Amino acid sequence: MKIGLTAAETTLLEHIDPPEVIGFLQELLCARSDYPPGNTTAVIDVVSRKLAAAGIPSRETTLSAEKPSLIAEFPGSQDGPTLLYHAHADTVGAGDLEDWAYDPFGGEVADGFIYGRGAGDDKGSLAAQVMALVCLARAGVTLNGRLQIAAVADEESGGLAGTKWLHDSGQLQPDFLLVGEQTNNNVAIAERVACGIDLIIYGKSAHGATPWEGENAILKTAQALSWLETRLFPQLQKRKHPFLPSPTLSIGKISGGTQWNIVPDQCTVAMDRRLLPGETRESAMAEIAALLDEYAAYTTPLRYELTSEGEVAANIDTPVTTPFVRAAAAALQSVCGERRDLDGYVQTSDGRWFAADNIPIIIFGPGDPALAHAVNERISIEQLIEATRFLVLFAWRWLTQEE
Ligand SMILES: [Zn+2]
């Protein structure tokens, strides 16, 4: 496995112009795509113009008018495998602009960082991926396969009008997938998936002056939740994965009761259960139900319901020994001059929509995941350039079948 860069590879990487990469990310940041409404038109326009100027054809595709995605393909042999670089073009909202030290839509540079909403999540990855294709085009390389880019909409609101639609409609059918999300330029090969579960606990309403006539659903819920915290959380923490945190249950939202002088007869808790590979929605719900039943046996009758809606995708859990993973780790080592351990991605990416396809998937991108969705979001310029270099080298090596 190659560790250093060959002379040809060094020459190839010289086609990357760092000030141009920085300028391109700044342009992406000025093209707002924040929620609401998460309109990606301006970003897609910036991306398609950049690709077109380098002679790379792309097409827009959309399920809903305000949320176009873009798919581009580097001209190359149609016979080989398809490697897809994927990044999302939408961002979360900026919140209160007064809280920001820099204009979230200005792409300002300070202290070696570029600031802005989406600097890391996910326009840093998008910029690096697009510039990688541009660099390969300028170098005039020939690839033995298809190198595609998907700049997708709708990631921050669930992906149903973005990646899931592109996948299910057959517009994206990669053999190998690299999802650009913030991994601090580490190669991540696994992630947990989110599963929303609602717990509804029932009581009996009564006048607030005579609470003994009723069954207070809010109090029952409070007790049931602390039972879950005591019993379930330690159970979850015992489950381990080499690259991921243990599975979790987060209590996200609680709603119950109608007004102060009525004993509430219903309380609903919206929960976020992050599943490790091997866990399922059914197993997670059964586990909660078993503990609630155990609790009910000790206390007053507990009437409850557990529901879960929406599709739960599969986990990304690409084996360490997959040649695609090994090649990525080697290319990264060649680019950054040090060996970096493989990692897991703590959040959940659009890669999950491909996870059941049995293709190798890695998650890789510049930026610190802790800064995503936060005020003063920023990306290190050093990481941005390093990521671009990696994406050029990796695509070139993988699609010229060198290892
Ligand atoms: Zn993201």
Short mmCIF file of C-alpha atoms and ligand atoms in Angstrom, two decimals:
data_model
loop_
_atom_site.label_atom_id
_atom_site.label_comp_id
_atom_site.label_asym_id
_atom_site.label_seq_id
_atom_site.Cartn_x
_atom_site.Cartn_y
_atom_site.Cartn_z
CA MET A 1 0.00 0.00 0.00
CA LYS A 2 1.34 3.37 -1.06
CA ILE A 3 2.27 5.79 1.69
CA GLY A 4 4.09 8.68 0.06
CA LEU A 5 3.12 10.62 -3.02
CA THR A 6 4.58 9.72 -6.39
CA ALA A 7 5.97 12.49 -8.57
CA ALA A 8 2.88 12.25 -10.78
CA GLU A 9 0.60 12.57 -7.76
CA THR A 10 2.51 15.58 -6.47
CA THR A 11 2.09 17.22 -9.88
CA LEU A 12 -1.61 16.34 -9.88
CA LEU A 13 -2.17 18.00 -6.50
CA GLU A 14 -0.43 21.15 -7.70
CA HIS A 15 -3.52 21.85 -9.76
CA ILE A 16 -5.29 22.79 -6.54
CA ASP A 17 -5.18 26.54 -6.02
CA PRO A 18 -5.87 27.19 -2.30
CA PRO A 19 -7.07 30.80 -2.70
CA GLU A 20 -9.52 29.59 -5.32
CA VAL A 21 -10.86 26.89 -2.96
CA ILE A 22 -11.30 29.49 -0.21
CA GLY A 23 -13.02 31.90 -2.61
CA PHE A 24 -15.34 29.18 -3.83
CA LEU A 25 -16.42 28.27 -0.29
CA GLN A 26 -17.02 31.95 0.41
CA GLU A 27 -19.28 32.09 -2.64
CA LEU A 28 -21.20 29.06 -1.41
CA LEU A 29 -21.65 30.67 2.01
CA CYS A 30 -23.00 33.88 0.47
CA ALA A 31 -25.55 31.82 -1.48
CA ARG A 32 -28.07 31.32 1.30
CA SER A 33 -29.73 27.95 1.67
CA ASP A 34 -30.77 28.11 5.32
CA TYR A 35 -34.03 26.97 6.84
CA PRO A 36 -36.67 28.13 6.55
CA PRO A 37 -37.15 27.48 3.67
CA GLY A 38 -33.89 25.62 2.83
CA ASN A 39 -33.99 26.82 -0.76
CA THR A 40 -30.91 25.45 -2.54
CA THR A 41 -31.38 27.24 -5.88
CA ALA A 42 -28.59 29.78 -5.36
CA VAL A 43 -26.06 27.20 -4.13
CA ILE A 44 -26.79 24.81 -6.99
CA ASP A 45 -26.32 27.69 -9.39
CA VAL A 46 -22.86 28.51 -7.93
CA VAL A 47 -21.85 24.84 -8.13
CA SER A 48 -23.05 24.30 -11.69
CA ARG A 49 -21.27 27.42 -12.95
CA LYS A 50 -18.02 26.33 -11.32
CA LEU A 51 -18.24 22.86 -12.84
CA ALA A 52 -19.26 24.17 -16.26
CA ALA A 53 -16.26 26.50 -16.33
CA ALA A 54 -14.05 23.42 -15.91
CA GLY A 55 -15.92 21.55 -18.65
CA ILE A 56 -17.78 19.20 -16.30
CA PRO A 57 -21.42 18.67 -17.23
CA SER A 58 -24.06 18.62 -14.51
CA ARG A 59 -27.79 18.50 -14.29
CA GLU A 60 -30.32 19.83 -11.85
CA THR A 61 -32.97 17.56 -10.53
CA THR A 62 -35.75 18.30 -8.11
CA LEU A 63 -38.78 16.85 -6.45
CA SER A 64 -40.02 20.20 -5.17
CA ALA A 65 -39.34 23.54 -6.85
CA GLU A 66 -37.42 25.21 -4.02
CA LYS A 67 -35.15 22.27 -3.39
CA PRO A 68 -33.07 21.47 -6.45
CA SER A 69 -30.18 19.02 -6.20
CA LEU A 70 -27.33 18.70 -8.68
CA ILE A 71 -25.67 15.63 -10.10
CA ALA A 72 -22.43 15.97 -12.04
CA GLU A 73 -20.20 13.39 -13.61
CA PHE A 74 -16.55 13.68 -14.43
CA PRO A 75 -16.06 12.61 -18.03
CA GLY A 76 -14.42 9.19 -17.92
CA SER A 77 -14.79 5.57 -18.87
CA GLN A 78 -18.37 4.34 -18.52
CA ASP A 79 -17.24 0.76 -17.96
CA GLY A 80 -15.68 1.07 -14.56
CA PRO A 81 -17.31 1.46 -11.17
CA THR A 82 -19.14 4.59 -10.02
CA LEU A 83 -17.63 6.50 -7.13
CA LEU A 84 -20.01 9.08 -5.71
CA TYR A 85 -18.95 12.12 -3.70
CA HIS A 86 -21.99 13.38 -1.83
CA ALA A 87 -22.54 16.60 0.13
CA HIS A 88 -25.61 18.58 1.06
CA ALA A 89 -26.33 22.09 -0.13
CA ASP A 90 -28.87 23.16 2.50
CA THR A 91 -28.04 24.42 5.98
CA VAL A 92 -29.86 24.92 9.25
CA GLY A 93 -30.95 28.45 10.15
CA ALA A 94 -28.52 30.98 11.61
CA GLY A 95 -30.64 31.76 14.69
CA ASP A 96 -30.23 35.20 16.22
CA LEU A 97 -27.81 37.11 13.97
CA GLU A 98 -26.82 39.29 16.94
CA ASP A 99 -25.13 36.28 18.51
CA TRP A 100 -22.68 35.95 15.63
CA ALA A 101 -19.26 37.60 15.69
CA TYR A 102 -19.25 37.49 11.86
CA ASP A 103 -21.95 37.70 9.23
CA PRO A 104 -23.23 34.12 8.89
CA PHE A 105 -23.76 34.73 5.18
CA GLY A 106 -20.60 36.70 4.49
CA GLY A 107 -17.91 34.01 4.28
CA GLU A 108 -15.54 36.07 6.38
CA VAL A 109 -11.99 34.90 7.02
CA ALA A 110 -10.28 35.33 10.39
CA ASP A 111 -7.47 33.55 12.24
CA GLY A 112 -7.16 30.75 9.71
CA PHE A 113 -10.90 30.01 9.65
CA ILE A 114 -13.77 30.75 7.31
CA TYR A 115 -16.92 31.70 9.19
CA GLY A 116 -20.52 31.22 8.19
CA ARG A 117 -23.64 29.12 8.49
CA GLY A 118 -22.76 25.92 6.72
CA ALA A 119 -18.98 26.55 6.71
CA GLY A 120 -18.55 23.05 8.06
CA ASP A 121 -22.03 21.62 7.68
CA ASP A 122 -21.87 21.09 4.82
CA LYS A 123 -20.52 23.65 2.39
CA GLY A 124 -16.90 22.94 3.37
CA SER A 125 -17.33 19.38 2.10
CA LEU A 126 -19.24 20.57 -0.94
CA ALA A 127 -16.49 23.07 -1.80
CA ALA A 128 -13.74 20.47 -1.39
CA GLN A 129 -15.59 17.90 -3.52
CA VAL A 130 -16.39 20.31 -6.33
CA MET A 131 -12.85 21.69 -6.34
CA ALA A 132 -11.50 18.13 -6.45
CA LEU A 133 -13.40 17.49 -9.68
CA VAL A 134 -12.29 20.82 -11.09
CA CYS A 135 -8.69 19.98 -10.25
CA LEU A 136 -8.90 16.55 -11.93
CA ALA A 137 -10.42 18.17 -15.01
CA ARG A 138 -7.66 20.77 -15.19
CA ALA A 139 -5.04 18.08 -14.84
CA GLY A 140 -6.60 16.29 -17.80
CA VAL A 141 -6.62 12.89 -16.12
CA THR A 142 -8.42 9.86 -17.48
CA LEU A 143 -10.37 7.79 -14.99
CA ASN A 144 -11.35 4.15 -15.42
CA GLY A 145 -14.80 4.70 -14.05
CA ARG A 146 -17.37 7.31 -13.22
CA LEU A 147 -16.71 9.96 -10.62
CA GLN A 148 -19.94 11.66 -9.66
CA ILE A 149 -20.85 14.50 -7.36
CA ALA A 150 -24.25 14.93 -5.79
CA ALA A 151 -24.98 18.30 -4.20
CA VAL A 152 -28.26 17.56 -2.53
CA ALA A 153 -31.14 19.47 -1.01
CA ASP A 154 -33.28 18.66 1.99
CA GLU A 155 -30.67 16.96 4.17
CA GLU A 156 -31.38 19.13 7.19
CA SER A 157 -35.11 18.40 7.07
CA GLY A 158 -34.86 14.65 6.71
CA GLY A 159 -33.69 13.93 3.17
CA LEU A 160 -37.04 12.72 1.82
CA ALA A 161 -37.04 15.32 -0.98
CA GLY A 162 -33.27 15.02 -1.38
CA THR A 163 -31.10 11.96 -1.06
CA LYS A 164 -33.82 9.44 -0.30
CA TRP A 165 -35.72 10.51 -3.41
CA LEU A 166 -32.55 10.53 -5.56
CA HIS A 167 -31.73 7.07 -4.30
CA ASP A 168 -35.19 5.55 -4.58
CA SER A 169 -35.76 6.99 -8.06
CA GLY A 170 -32.53 5.42 -9.29
CA GLN A 171 -30.77 8.71 -10.01
CA LEU A 172 -27.94 7.82 -7.69
CA GLN A 173 -26.62 4.27 -7.93
CA PRO A 174 -23.03 4.34 -6.77
CA ASP A 175 -20.79 1.34 -6.35
CA PHE A 176 -18.77 3.27 -3.79
CA LEU A 177 -19.92 6.21 -1.70
CA LEU A 178 -18.12 8.99 0.13
CA VAL A 179 -20.44 11.16 2.18
CA GLY A 180 -19.04 14.58 3.00
CA GLU A 181 -19.80 15.50 6.60
CA GLN A 182 -17.62 16.91 9.33
CA THR A 183 -15.17 14.29 10.52
CA ASN A 184 -12.16 16.58 11.05
CA ASN A 185 -10.73 14.88 7.97
CA ASN A 186 -10.81 11.43 9.48
CA VAL A 187 -12.19 8.46 7.59
CA ALA A 188 -15.38 7.41 9.37
CA ILE A 189 -16.95 4.07 8.54
CA ALA A 190 -19.92 3.73 10.86
CA GLU A 191 -22.80 5.71 12.24
CA ARG A 192 -25.84 5.21 14.41
CA VAL A 193 -29.27 5.87 12.96
CA ALA A 194 -31.99 7.97 14.49
CA CYS A 195 -35.29 6.44 15.44
CA GLY A 196 -38.05 8.69 16.76
CA ILE A 197 -40.30 7.02 19.31
CA ASP A 198 -43.34 8.56 21.00
CA LEU A 199 -44.45 7.42 24.42
CA ILE A 200 -48.02 8.31 25.34
CA ILE A 201 -49.03 7.78 28.94
CA TYR A 202 -52.69 7.88 29.86
CA GLY A 203 -54.36 9.01 33.08
CA LYS A 204 -57.83 10.05 34.13
CA SER A 205 -58.97 13.64 34.17
CA ALA A 206 -60.57 15.27 37.22
CA HIS A 207 -61.07 18.72 38.69
CA GLY A 208 -57.84 20.27 39.93
CA ALA A 209 -59.49 20.71 43.34
CA THR A 210 -60.01 16.96 43.70
CA PRO A 211 -56.90 15.35 42.24
CA TRP A 212 -57.60 12.12 44.16
CA GLU A 213 -60.49 11.52 41.76
CA GLY A 214 -58.15 11.40 38.78
CA GLU A 215 -54.89 9.84 37.62
CA ASN A 216 -52.33 12.45 36.78
CA ALA A 217 -50.74 11.52 33.45
CA ILE A 218 -47.95 14.06 33.87
CA LEU A 219 -46.88 12.66 37.23
CA LYS A 220 -47.04 9.13 35.88
CA THR A 221 -44.86 10.22 32.97
CA ALA A 222 -42.32 11.85 35.26
CA GLN A 223 -42.04 8.66 37.27
CA ALA A 224 -41.88 6.44 34.20
CA LEU A 225 -39.11 8.57 32.70
CA SER A 226 -37.01 8.43 35.81
CA TRP A 227 -37.52 4.65 35.84
CA LEU A 228 -36.25 4.53 32.27
CA GLU A 229 -33.30 6.73 33.15
CA THR A 230 -32.36 4.45 36.03
CA ARG A 231 -32.92 1.14 34.27
CA LEU A 232 -32.52 1.68 30.54
CA PHE A 233 -29.61 4.10 30.31
CA PRO A 234 -27.06 1.82 32.02
CA GLN A 235 -28.29 -1.04 29.86
CA LEU A 236 -27.65 1.02 26.71
CA GLN A 237 -24.23 2.12 27.89
CA LYS A 238 -23.09 -1.48 28.09
CA ARG A 239 -23.46 -1.89 24.33
CA LYS A 240 -20.22 -1.04 22.55
CA HIS A 241 -19.04 -0.46 19.01
CA PRO A 242 -15.37 0.12 18.09
CA PHE A 243 -16.07 3.45 16.38
CA LEU A 244 -19.32 4.72 17.84
CA PRO A 245 -20.76 5.89 21.13
CA SER A 246 -23.15 3.52 22.85
CA PRO A 247 -26.79 3.70 21.81
CA THR A 248 -28.75 6.49 23.48
CA LEU A 249 -32.24 7.59 24.36
CA SER A 250 -32.81 11.33 24.50
CA ILE A 251 -36.03 12.83 25.82
CA GLY A 252 -36.67 15.60 23.31
CA LYS A 253 -40.12 16.97 23.91
CA ILE A 254 -42.91 16.53 26.38
CA SER A 255 -46.49 17.70 26.09
CA GLY A 256 -49.46 17.02 28.29
CA GLY A 257 -52.43 18.52 30.02
CA THR A 258 -54.83 21.23 28.94
CA GLN A 259 -54.86 23.76 31.77
CA TRP A 260 -53.82 24.34 35.36
CA ASN A 261 -57.02 23.30 37.08
CA ILE A 262 -57.61 20.04 35.24
CA VAL A 263 -55.84 16.81 36.16
CA PRO A 264 -54.24 15.77 32.86
CA ASP A 265 -55.37 12.53 31.28
CA GLN A 266 -52.62 12.29 28.71
CA CYS A 267 -48.93 13.09 28.34
CA THR A 268 -46.80 12.50 25.27
CA VAL A 269 -43.01 12.23 25.23
CA ALA A 270 -41.08 12.46 21.96
CA MET A 271 -37.85 10.48 22.22
CA ASP A 272 -34.77 10.16 20.05
CA ARG A 273 -33.35 6.67 20.15
CA ARG A 274 -30.00 6.30 18.34
CA LEU A 275 -29.55 2.73 17.19
CA LEU A 276 -26.24 0.93 16.94
CA PRO A 277 -25.67 -1.49 14.08
CA GLY A 278 -27.57 -4.63 15.02
CA GLU A 279 -30.35 -2.81 16.85
CA THR A 280 -33.74 -2.23 15.24
CA ARG A 281 -36.71 0.00 15.89
CA GLU A 282 -38.66 -3.05 16.98
CA SER A 283 -36.01 -4.20 19.42
CA ALA A 284 -35.66 -0.69 20.86
CA MET A 285 -39.42 -0.33 21.37
CA ALA A 286 -39.70 -3.80 22.87
CA GLU A 287 -36.94 -2.98 25.32
CA ILE A 288 -38.70 0.21 26.47
CA ALA A 289 -42.03 -1.61 26.73
CA ALA A 290 -40.50 -4.39 28.84
CA LEU A 291 -39.11 -1.85 31.30
CA LEU A 292 -42.37 0.09 31.47
CA ASP A 293 -44.23 -3.15 32.14
CA GLU A 294 -41.78 -3.95 34.89
CA TYR A 295 -42.35 -0.50 36.36
CA ALA A 296 -46.13 -0.90 36.08
CA ALA A 297 -45.99 -4.03 38.18
CA TYR A 298 -44.56 -2.08 41.10
CA THR A 299 -46.82 0.96 40.98
CA THR A 300 -50.26 2.12 40.05
CA PRO A 301 -51.66 0.74 36.81
CA LEU A 302 -49.80 2.22 33.91
CA ARG A 303 -51.57 2.59 30.60
CA TYR A 304 -49.31 3.62 27.78
CA GLU A 305 -48.68 3.37 24.09
CA LEU A 306 -45.44 3.41 22.10
CA THR A 307 -45.50 4.56 18.50
CA SER A 308 -42.86 5.25 15.89
CA GLU A 309 -43.46 6.70 12.47
CA GLY A 310 -41.37 7.34 9.39
CA GLU A 311 -38.74 5.19 7.80
CA VAL A 312 -35.74 4.17 9.85
CA ALA A 313 -32.77 3.70 7.55
CA ALA A 314 -30.04 1.12 7.93
CA ASN A 315 -26.79 1.71 9.80
CA ILE A 316 -23.59 2.44 7.99
CA ASP A 317 -21.10 -0.11 9.28
CA THR A 318 -18.46 -0.65 6.61
CA PRO A 319 -15.92 -3.31 7.59
CA VAL A 320 -12.41 -2.09 8.38
CA THR A 321 -10.90 -4.57 5.93
CA THR A 322 -12.89 -3.35 2.90
CA PRO A 323 -10.42 -2.36 0.15
CA PHE A 324 -12.27 0.95 -0.29
CA VAL A 325 -11.66 1.79 3.39
CA ARG A 326 -8.05 0.70 3.26
CA ALA A 327 -7.44 2.77 0.13
CA ALA A 328 -9.04 5.83 1.76
CA ALA A 329 -6.88 5.46 4.86
CA ALA A 330 -3.76 5.11 2.70
CA ALA A 331 -4.62 8.13 0.54
CA LEU A 332 -5.24 10.17 3.67
CA GLN A 333 -1.89 9.14 5.09
CA SER A 334 -0.18 10.12 1.82
CA VAL A 335 -1.83 13.53 1.88
CA CYS A 336 -1.38 14.45 5.52
CA GLY A 337 1.86 12.62 6.22
CA GLU A 338 0.58 10.83 9.29
CA ARG A 339 -1.44 7.76 10.04
CA ARG A 340 -4.93 8.58 11.28
CA ASP A 341 -7.15 6.09 13.05
CA LEU A 342 -10.45 5.19 11.50
CA ASP A 343 -13.42 6.81 13.14
CA GLY A 344 -17.20 6.80 13.46
CA TYR A 345 -19.59 9.62 12.67
CA VAL A 346 -21.52 10.71 15.75
CA GLN A 347 -24.43 12.33 13.92
CA THR A 348 -26.48 10.69 11.19
CA SER A 349 -25.74 11.34 7.53
CA ASP A 350 -27.57 10.97 4.24
CA GLY A 351 -25.38 7.93 3.65
CA ARG A 352 -27.96 5.96 5.62
CA TRP A 353 -30.24 5.86 2.57
CA PHE A 354 -27.58 3.74 0.81
CA ALA A 355 -26.68 1.61 3.81
CA ALA A 356 -29.02 -1.24 2.87
CA ASP A 357 -27.49 -1.45 -0.63
CA ASN A 358 -24.47 -3.33 0.61
CA ILE A 359 -21.96 -0.92 -0.92
CA PRO A 360 -18.86 0.38 0.86
CA ILE A 361 -19.58 3.77 2.43
CA ILE A 362 -17.23 6.17 4.15
CA ILE A 363 -17.93 9.52 5.72
CA PHE A 364 -15.21 12.09 5.32
CA GLY A 365 -15.07 15.84 5.44
CA PRO A 366 -13.37 18.91 6.83
CA GLY A 367 -14.81 20.63 9.87
CA ASP A 368 -15.45 19.86 13.50
CA PRO A 369 -18.79 18.15 14.10
CA ALA A 370 -19.09 20.01 17.42
CA LEU A 371 -19.38 23.31 15.53
CA ALA A 372 -22.19 22.19 13.23
CA HIS A 373 -25.48 24.03 13.81
CA ALA A 374 -23.73 26.30 16.34
CA VAL A 375 -23.28 30.07 16.44
CA ASN A 376 -20.02 31.22 14.80
CA GLU A 377 -19.78 28.04 12.77
CA ARG A 378 -16.39 27.94 11.08
CA ILE A 379 -13.99 25.74 9.22
CA SER A 380 -10.23 25.58 9.36
CA ILE A 381 -8.70 26.62 6.05
CA GLU A 382 -5.95 24.08 6.57
CA GLN A 383 -8.52 21.29 6.85
CA LEU A 384 -10.43 22.55 3.82
CA ILE A 385 -7.34 22.40 1.63
CA GLU A 386 -6.23 19.08 3.06
CA ALA A 387 -9.68 17.63 2.34
CA THR A 388 -9.53 18.85 -1.25
CA ARG A 389 -6.13 17.22 -1.70
CA PHE A 390 -7.41 13.97 -0.25
CA LEU A 391 -10.49 13.93 -2.47
CA VAL A 392 -8.37 14.47 -5.58
CA LEU A 393 -5.84 11.80 -4.71
CA PHE A 394 -8.37 9.25 -3.50
CA ALA A 395 -10.60 9.49 -6.59
CA TRP A 396 -7.61 9.35 -8.85
CA ARG A 397 -6.06 6.32 -7.16
CA TRP A 398 -9.34 4.46 -6.75
CA LEU A 399 -10.50 5.01 -10.29
CA THR A 400 -7.18 4.29 -11.90
CA GLN A 401 -7.02 1.03 -9.92
CA GLU A 402 -3.76 1.88 -8.22
CA GLU A 403 -3.25 0.99 -4.63
ZN ZN B 1 -24.52 17.89 7.47
#
